[in-house]
Amino acid sequence: MPMRSRLPGLADAAIAVAMAGVLYYLALRVRLWEDFYVESAPAVRALIAGRLHSFLTLAPVYGGSLLLQAPASLLGGAIAGLDGAYRFGSLFCIGALCALALWLARLQRADGRRLPARLLAIAVVVANPAASWALKEGHPEEILAAAMCVGGMLLLLRGRVSAAAILLGLAVATKQWALLALPLAFVAAAGERLRFSILAGASAALLAAPMALANAGRVIATNRGLSASPDIFHPQQIWWALHLYYMRPLGGPTSTIFGPSPVAFVASYSHPLIVLCAVLLAFAYWSRRRRVEPSDALLMLALVLLVRCMLDPWNVIYYQFPFLLCLAAWEIATRRRAPLLALLASGLVWLSFRPVNLGSSGDATDLFYLTWALPAALLMLWRSLRLPRPRPLDAIRRLPRDRRAAALARR
């Protein structure tokens, strides 16, 4: 290709690298990564030491992500030990996110979007504050799973069923919340559902198999534990009014960190309810299949991921990233515009979990979060299902003439 025709792509690549640098600096300039040291560090130490069986045995519930990051973690561990392993593994996950951002930028170039619009899109996708906090708290796999989940849905909507199924299956084995995308993807794979199901299940099983074979009992116990949320209870969710009014130690009876606790119903059934909502929303999309476009499934997936956040008592800032990424992809790939809604939602997410959360009571934080999240969910539901607008004037026109005048007078 002539150099002049390659310049826009090279400019997008340079912007993506710059935004990745911003994300890396904001997230990793301070050594926090607390969940990494608690959950993943024992397995990563074993990997660096060459003890493969111990690595598979000690892997956390999202051990599939550690397998995907293993080459980068080994390289980083050889250079700078455990910290280097985390940094290089994070770079691998950021690289997957940059690949998705460049694909979306390519779609923008095909639509004739200029550089400022592409800059905004790449910045919203890559240098997102929710992604930054995923890295700060030790969960780079959240970024990797989000990129694979949204990328898989985009591939599916473009007719590449096999690639989409493999990518979504790997996303499920990377982080279990990606399971929420499968009912909707199954509905969207019209005519290819059997092939999609086989490939998605096989790819997820292939990535999860090493951990299951090494320690099946631990894998079963940790996945079973995902169905309940007995300890952590944050204000940014719809169940906040149902918390118990005494403080309990978080992390066990010897913990020095105390917080509110959910009532028994919320603790036991909130996570299964999230899965049920994903199935019901997929069924609603299927029931409107003659009125919706295939691309509407991407907005419906963003709704599913937002509902997951609102219904999860553990809701933290990086849980919002898959929703934000999917919303940005819908605006770019479907609406053919800059991701302004995703930019606005990213700002509201940051406000909800940082300044508002730190400077307000739990009740005020909950109110602020639900003030924008609930209307956003309802608007996304209406738009993704293409529900009809209410037309009161049309109903009035159908009235007899003598009643029409009285009805218009009352209006």
Coordinates of C-alpha atoms in Angstrom, one line a residue:
M1 CA 0.0 0.0 0.0
P2 CA 1.2 3.5 -0.6
M3 CA 2.5 5.3 2.4
R4 CA -0.1 8.0 2.2
S5 CA -2.9 5.5 2.5
R6 CA -1.3 3.8 5.5
L7 CA -0.9 7.0 7.4
P8 CA -4.4 7.0 9.1
G9 CA -3.8 3.4 10.3
L10 CA -0.4 4.3 11.6
A11 CA -1.8 7.4 13.4
D12 CA -4.4 5.2 15.0
A13 CA -1.8 2.7 16.1
A14 CA 0.3 5.6 17.6
I15 CA -2.7 6.9 19.5
A16 CA -3.5 3.4 20.8
V17 CA 0.1 3.0 22.1
A18 CA -0.1 6.4 23.7
M19 CA -3.4 5.6 25.4
A20 CA -2.0 2.3 26.6
G21 CA 0.9 4.2 28.1
V22 CA -1.5 6.5 29.9
L23 CA -3.5 3.5 31.2
Y24 CA -0.3 1.7 32.3
Y25 CA 1.0 4.8 34.0
L26 CA -2.2 5.7 35.9
A27 CA -2.8 2.1 37.0
L28 CA 0.7 0.8 37.8
R29 CA 2.7 3.8 38.9
V30 CA 1.7 3.0 42.5
R31 CA 2.2 -0.6 43.7
L32 CA -1.2 -1.7 45.0
W33 CA -2.6 -4.8 43.2
E34 CA -3.9 -6.2 46.5
D35 CA -6.2 -8.9 45.0
F36 CA -3.3 -10.1 42.8
Y37 CA -1.1 -10.8 45.9
V38 CA -4.0 -12.5 47.7
E39 CA -5.5 -14.5 44.9
S40 CA -3.0 -15.0 42.0
A41 CA 0.4 -14.6 43.5
P42 CA 0.9 -18.1 44.8
A43 CA 0.1 -19.6 41.4
V44 CA 2.3 -17.1 39.6
R45 CA 5.2 -17.8 42.0
A46 CA 4.9 -21.5 41.2
L47 CA 4.8 -20.7 37.5
I48 CA 8.0 -18.6 37.7
A49 CA 9.7 -21.4 39.6
G50 CA 8.7 -23.9 36.9
R51 CA 6.3 -25.9 39.1
L52 CA 3.5 -26.3 36.6
H53 CA 1.4 -28.7 38.6
S54 CA 1.5 -26.3 41.6
F55 CA 0.6 -23.4 39.3
L56 CA -2.5 -25.3 38.1
T57 CA -3.5 -26.4 41.6
L58 CA -3.1 -22.9 43.1
A59 CA -4.8 -21.0 40.2
P60 CA -7.8 -18.9 41.3
V61 CA -11.3 -19.3 39.8
Y62 CA -10.2 -17.1 36.8
G63 CA -7.1 -19.4 36.2
G64 CA -7.8 -19.4 32.5
S65 CA -6.6 -15.9 32.3
L66 CA -3.3 -16.8 34.0
L67 CA -2.8 -19.5 31.3
L68 CA -3.3 -17.0 28.6
Q69 CA -0.9 -14.6 30.2
A70 CA 1.6 -17.3 31.1
P71 CA 4.3 -16.4 28.4
A72 CA 4.2 -12.7 29.4
S73 CA 4.2 -13.5 33.1
L74 CA 7.2 -15.9 32.7
L75 CA 9.1 -13.2 30.8
G76 CA 8.3 -10.5 33.4
G77 CA 9.1 -12.9 36.2
A78 CA 12.5 -13.7 34.7
I79 CA 13.2 -9.9 34.6
A80 CA 11.8 -8.5 37.8
G81 CA 10.2 -11.4 39.8
L82 CA 6.6 -11.3 40.9
D83 CA 6.1 -7.6 40.3
G84 CA 7.5 -8.0 36.8
A85 CA 5.2 -11.0 36.1
Y86 CA 2.2 -8.8 37.0
R87 CA 3.3 -5.9 34.9
F88 CA 4.0 -8.0 31.9
G89 CA 0.8 -9.9 32.3
S90 CA -1.1 -6.6 32.5
L91 CA 0.6 -5.5 29.3
F92 CA -0.7 -8.6 27.6
C93 CA -4.2 -7.7 28.6
I94 CA -3.8 -4.1 27.6
G95 CA -2.6 -5.3 24.2
A96 CA -5.8 -7.3 23.7
L97 CA -7.8 -4.1 24.5
C98 CA -5.7 -2.1 22.0
A99 CA -6.3 -4.7 19.3
L100 CA -10.1 -4.2 19.8
A101 CA -9.7 -0.4 19.8
L102 CA -7.8 -0.5 16.5
W103 CA -10.5 -2.6 15.0
L104 CA -13.1 -0.1 16.0
A105 CA -10.9 2.7 14.7
R106 CA -10.7 0.9 11.4
L107 CA -14.5 0.8 11.2
Q108 CA -14.4 4.5 11.9
R109 CA -12.0 5.1 9.0
A110 CA -14.2 3.1 6.7
D111 CA -17.0 5.5 7.7
G112 CA -14.9 8.5 6.9
R113 CA -14.3 9.6 10.5
R114 CA -11.5 12.1 11.0
L115 CA -8.7 11.8 13.4
P116 CA -10.3 13.6 16.4
A117 CA -13.2 11.2 16.4
R118 CA -10.9 8.2 16.3
L119 CA -8.8 9.7 19.0
L120 CA -11.8 10.0 21.3
A121 CA -12.9 6.4 20.5
I122 CA -9.5 4.9 21.3
A123 CA -9.2 7.0 24.4
V124 CA -12.6 5.9 25.7
V125 CA -11.9 2.2 25.0
V126 CA -8.3 2.0 26.2
A127 CA -7.6 4.8 28.8
N128 CA -10.9 4.2 30.7
P129 CA -10.9 4.9 34.4
A130 CA -12.7 1.7 35.1
A131 CA -10.0 -0.2 33.3
S132 CA -7.4 1.7 35.3
W133 CA -9.0 0.5 38.6
A134 CA -9.1 -3.1 37.3
L135 CA -5.3 -3.0 37.1
K136 CA -4.9 -1.1 40.3
E137 CA -6.8 -3.7 42.3
G138 CA -5.0 -6.6 40.7
H139 CA -7.5 -7.8 38.1
P140 CA -6.0 -7.4 34.6
E141 CA -8.1 -10.4 33.5
E142 CA -11.2 -8.2 33.7
I143 CA -9.8 -6.2 30.8
L144 CA -8.9 -9.3 28.8
A145 CA -12.3 -10.9 29.3
A146 CA -14.1 -7.7 28.3
A147 CA -12.1 -7.3 25.1
M148 CA -12.7 -10.9 24.1
C149 CA -16.4 -10.8 25.0
V150 CA -17.1 -7.6 23.1
G151 CA -14.9 -8.7 20.2
G152 CA -16.6 -12.0 20.0
M153 CA -20.1 -10.4 19.8
L154 CA -18.8 -8.1 17.1
L155 CA -17.5 -11.0 15.1
L156 CA -20.8 -12.9 15.6
L157 CA -22.8 -9.9 14.2
R158 CA -20.5 -9.9 11.2
G159 CA -21.2 -13.5 10.4
R160 CA -18.0 -15.0 11.7
V161 CA -19.6 -17.6 13.9
S162 CA -16.7 -19.9 14.5
A163 CA -14.2 -17.2 15.5
A164 CA -16.9 -15.5 17.7
A165 CA -17.7 -18.8 19.5
I166 CA -14.1 -19.5 20.2
L167 CA -13.5 -16.0 21.5
L168 CA -16.6 -16.0 23.7
G169 CA -15.7 -19.5 25.1
L170 CA -12.2 -18.3 26.0
A171 CA -13.8 -15.2 27.6
V172 CA -15.9 -17.4 29.8
A173 CA -12.9 -19.4 31.0
T174 CA -11.0 -16.2 31.5
K175 CA -13.7 -14.6 33.8
Q176 CA -17.0 -16.3 34.7
W177 CA -19.2 -13.2 34.2
A178 CA -18.7 -13.6 30.4
L179 CA -21.2 -16.5 30.7
L180 CA -23.9 -13.8 30.8
A181 CA -23.1 -13.0 27.1
L182 CA -23.8 -16.6 25.9
P183 CA -27.7 -16.6 26.0
L184 CA -27.8 -13.5 23.8
A185 CA -25.0 -14.7 21.5
F186 CA -26.9 -18.0 21.1
V187 CA -30.0 -16.1 20.1
A188 CA -28.0 -13.9 17.7
A189 CA -26.3 -16.9 16.0
A190 CA -29.5 -17.7 14.0
G191 CA -29.0 -20.7 11.8
E192 CA -25.6 -21.5 13.3
R193 CA -26.6 -22.2 16.9
L194 CA -25.4 -25.8 17.0
R195 CA -22.0 -24.9 15.7
F196 CA -21.8 -21.9 18.0
S197 CA -22.7 -23.9 21.1
I198 CA -20.2 -26.7 20.3
L199 CA -17.3 -24.4 19.6
A200 CA -18.0 -22.0 22.5
G201 CA -18.3 -25.0 24.9
A202 CA -15.2 -26.7 23.6
S203 CA -13.0 -23.6 23.7
A204 CA -14.1 -22.8 27.3
A205 CA -13.5 -26.4 28.4
L206 CA -10.1 -26.6 26.7
L207 CA -8.8 -23.5 28.6
A208 CA -10.4 -24.6 31.9
A209 CA -9.4 -28.3 31.6
P210 CA -5.8 -28.0 33.0
M211 CA -7.0 -26.5 36.3
A212 CA -9.9 -29.0 36.5
L213 CA -7.6 -32.0 36.0
A214 CA -5.0 -30.7 38.5
N215 CA -7.5 -30.1 41.3
A216 CA -11.1 -30.8 40.4
G217 CA -12.4 -30.4 44.0
R218 CA -11.0 -26.8 44.3
V219 CA -12.4 -25.8 40.9
I220 CA -15.9 -27.0 41.8
A221 CA -15.8 -25.4 45.2
T222 CA -14.6 -22.0 44.0
N223 CA -17.1 -21.9 41.1
R224 CA -19.9 -22.9 43.5
G225 CA -18.9 -20.0 45.8
L226 CA -19.6 -17.6 43.0
S227 CA -23.3 -18.2 43.4
A228 CA -23.5 -16.5 46.8
S229 CA -22.3 -13.1 48.0
P230 CA -22.4 -13.3 51.8
D231 CA -19.7 -10.7 52.8
I232 CA -19.0 -7.7 50.6
F233 CA -21.8 -5.2 50.3
H234 CA -21.2 -1.9 48.4
P235 CA -23.7 1.0 48.1
Q236 CA -23.6 1.2 44.3
Q237 CA -26.4 -1.4 43.6
I238 CA -30.1 -1.8 44.0
W239 CA -30.0 -3.9 47.1
W240 CA -28.5 -1.3 49.4
A241 CA -31.7 -0.6 51.3
L242 CA -31.7 -4.3 52.3
H243 CA -28.5 -4.3 54.2
L244 CA -28.2 -5.3 57.8
Y245 CA -27.5 -2.4 60.1
Y246 CA -24.6 -3.9 62.0
M247 CA -21.1 -4.1 60.8
R248 CA -19.4 -7.5 60.3
P249 CA -15.8 -8.4 59.7
L250 CA -15.0 -8.8 56.0
G251 CA -12.8 -11.7 55.1
G252 CA -13.3 -13.8 58.2
P253 CA -13.7 -13.4 62.0
T254 CA -10.1 -12.2 62.4
S255 CA -10.4 -9.4 59.8
T256 CA -9.9 -5.8 60.9
I257 CA -12.0 -4.4 58.1
F258 CA -15.7 -4.0 58.8
G259 CA -18.6 -3.3 56.6
P260 CA -22.4 -3.7 56.2
S261 CA -23.8 -7.1 55.4
P262 CA -26.6 -8.1 53.0
V263 CA -29.8 -9.8 54.2
A264 CA -30.0 -13.6 53.6
F265 CA -32.1 -13.4 50.5
V266 CA -29.7 -11.0 48.7
A267 CA -26.7 -13.0 49.8
S268 CA -28.1 -16.2 48.5
Y269 CA -30.0 -15.2 45.3
S270 CA -28.6 -12.0 43.9
H271 CA -26.0 -13.8 41.7
P272 CA -28.4 -16.4 40.4
L273 CA -30.9 -13.6 39.7
I274 CA -28.2 -12.0 37.4
V275 CA -28.0 -15.1 35.3
L276 CA -31.8 -15.3 35.2
C277 CA -32.0 -11.7 34.0
A278 CA -29.4 -12.4 31.2
V279 CA -31.6 -15.3 30.0
L280 CA -34.8 -13.3 30.2
L281 CA -33.3 -10.4 28.2
A282 CA -32.0 -12.8 25.6
F283 CA -35.5 -14.3 25.4
A284 CA -37.0 -10.8 25.0
Y285 CA -34.6 -10.1 22.2
W286 CA -35.6 -13.3 20.5
S287 CA -39.3 -12.5 20.9
R288 CA -38.7 -9.2 19.0
R289 CA -36.5 -10.8 16.3
R290 CA -38.8 -9.6 13.5
R291 CA -38.6 -6.0 14.6
V292 CA -35.0 -5.7 15.7
E293 CA -31.7 -5.6 13.8
P294 CA -28.9 -8.0 14.5
S295 CA -26.7 -5.1 15.6
D296 CA -29.2 -4.3 18.4
A297 CA -27.8 -7.4 20.2
L298 CA -24.7 -5.4 21.0
L299 CA -26.7 -2.8 22.9
M300 CA -28.7 -5.6 24.6
L301 CA -25.4 -7.1 25.7
A302 CA -24.4 -3.7 27.2
L303 CA -27.7 -3.7 29.0
V304 CA -27.1 -7.3 30.4
L305 CA -23.6 -6.2 31.6
L306 CA -25.1 -3.1 33.3
V307 CA -27.9 -5.1 34.9
R308 CA -25.1 -7.4 36.3
C309 CA -23.5 -4.4 37.9
M310 CA -26.7 -3.1 39.4
L311 CA -27.7 -6.5 40.9
D312 CA -24.3 -7.5 42.2
P313 CA -23.8 -6.6 45.9
W314 CA -20.1 -6.8 45.3
N315 CA -20.3 -4.1 42.6
V316 CA -17.0 -2.2 42.3
I317 CA -15.8 0.3 39.7
Y318 CA -14.1 -2.2 37.4
Y319 CA -17.2 -4.3 37.1
Q320 CA -18.6 -1.4 34.9
F321 CA -15.8 -1.7 32.3
P322 CA -17.4 -4.5 30.2
F323 CA -20.6 -2.5 30.0
L324 CA -18.7 0.7 29.1
L325 CA -16.7 -1.1 26.4
C326 CA -19.7 -2.7 24.9
L327 CA -21.6 0.6 24.8
A328 CA -18.6 2.2 23.1
A329 CA -18.5 -0.6 20.5
W330 CA -22.2 -0.3 19.8
E331 CA -21.9 3.5 19.2
I332 CA -18.9 3.1 16.9
A333 CA -19.8 -0.1 15.0
T334 CA -23.6 0.3 14.9
R335 CA -24.5 3.9 15.2
R336 CA -21.4 5.0 13.2
R337 CA -20.6 7.9 15.6
A338 CA -18.1 8.9 18.3
P339 CA -18.8 7.1 21.6
L340 CA -20.2 10.1 23.4
L341 CA -22.6 8.1 25.5
A342 CA -19.8 5.8 26.6
L343 CA -17.7 8.9 27.5
L344 CA -20.6 10.3 29.6
A345 CA -21.2 6.9 31.2
S346 CA -17.5 6.6 32.0
G347 CA -17.6 10.0 33.8
L348 CA -20.7 9.0 35.8
V349 CA -19.1 5.7 36.8
W350 CA -16.0 7.5 38.0
L351 CA -18.0 10.0 40.0
S352 CA -20.1 7.2 41.5
F353 CA -17.2 5.2 42.8
R354 CA -14.6 7.9 43.6
P355 CA -15.6 11.4 44.7
V356 CA -19.2 10.7 45.5
N357 CA -18.5 7.4 47.2
L358 CA -15.6 8.9 49.3
G359 CA -17.4 12.1 50.2
S360 CA -21.0 10.9 50.9
S361 CA -22.9 8.5 53.0
G362 CA -23.8 5.1 51.6
D363 CA -27.4 6.2 51.0
A364 CA -26.3 9.2 49.0
T365 CA -23.9 7.2 47.0
D366 CA -26.6 4.6 46.2
L367 CA -29.0 7.3 45.2
F368 CA -26.5 9.0 42.9
Y369 CA -25.6 5.6 41.2
L370 CA -29.2 4.6 40.7
T371 CA -30.2 8.1 39.4
W372 CA -28.3 7.5 36.2
A373 CA -28.0 3.7 36.0
L374 CA -31.7 2.9 36.2
P375 CA -32.8 5.4 33.5
A376 CA -29.9 4.3 31.3
A377 CA -31.0 0.6 31.7
L378 CA -34.5 1.5 30.7
L379 CA -33.5 3.5 27.7
M380 CA -31.2 0.7 26.5
L381 CA -34.0 -1.8 26.9
W382 CA -36.4 0.4 24.9
R383 CA -33.8 1.0 22.1
S384 CA -32.4 -2.5 21.9
L385 CA -35.9 -4.0 21.6
R386 CA -37.2 -1.2 19.4
L387 CA -40.2 -0.8 21.5
P388 CA -42.9 1.5 20.1
R389 CA -43.2 5.1 21.3
P390 CA -46.4 6.0 23.1
R391 CA -48.6 8.1 20.8
P392 CA -51.5 9.6 22.9
L393 CA -52.5 12.0 20.1
D394 CA -53.0 9.0 17.7
A395 CA -55.3 7.4 20.3
I396 CA -57.3 10.7 20.6
R397 CA -57.7 10.9 16.8
R398 CA -59.4 7.6 16.8
L399 CA -62.1 8.8 19.2
P400 CA -65.5 9.8 17.8
R401 CA -65.7 13.5 17.0
D402 CA -67.9 14.5 20.0
R403 CA -65.5 12.9 22.4
R404 CA -62.4 14.1 20.5
A405 CA -63.1 17.8 21.2
A406 CA -63.5 17.1 25.0
A407 CA -60.3 15.0 25.1
L408 CA -58.3 17.7 23.4
A409 CA -59.7 20.3 25.7
R410 CA -58.7 18.3 28.7
R411 CA -55.1 18.1 27.3

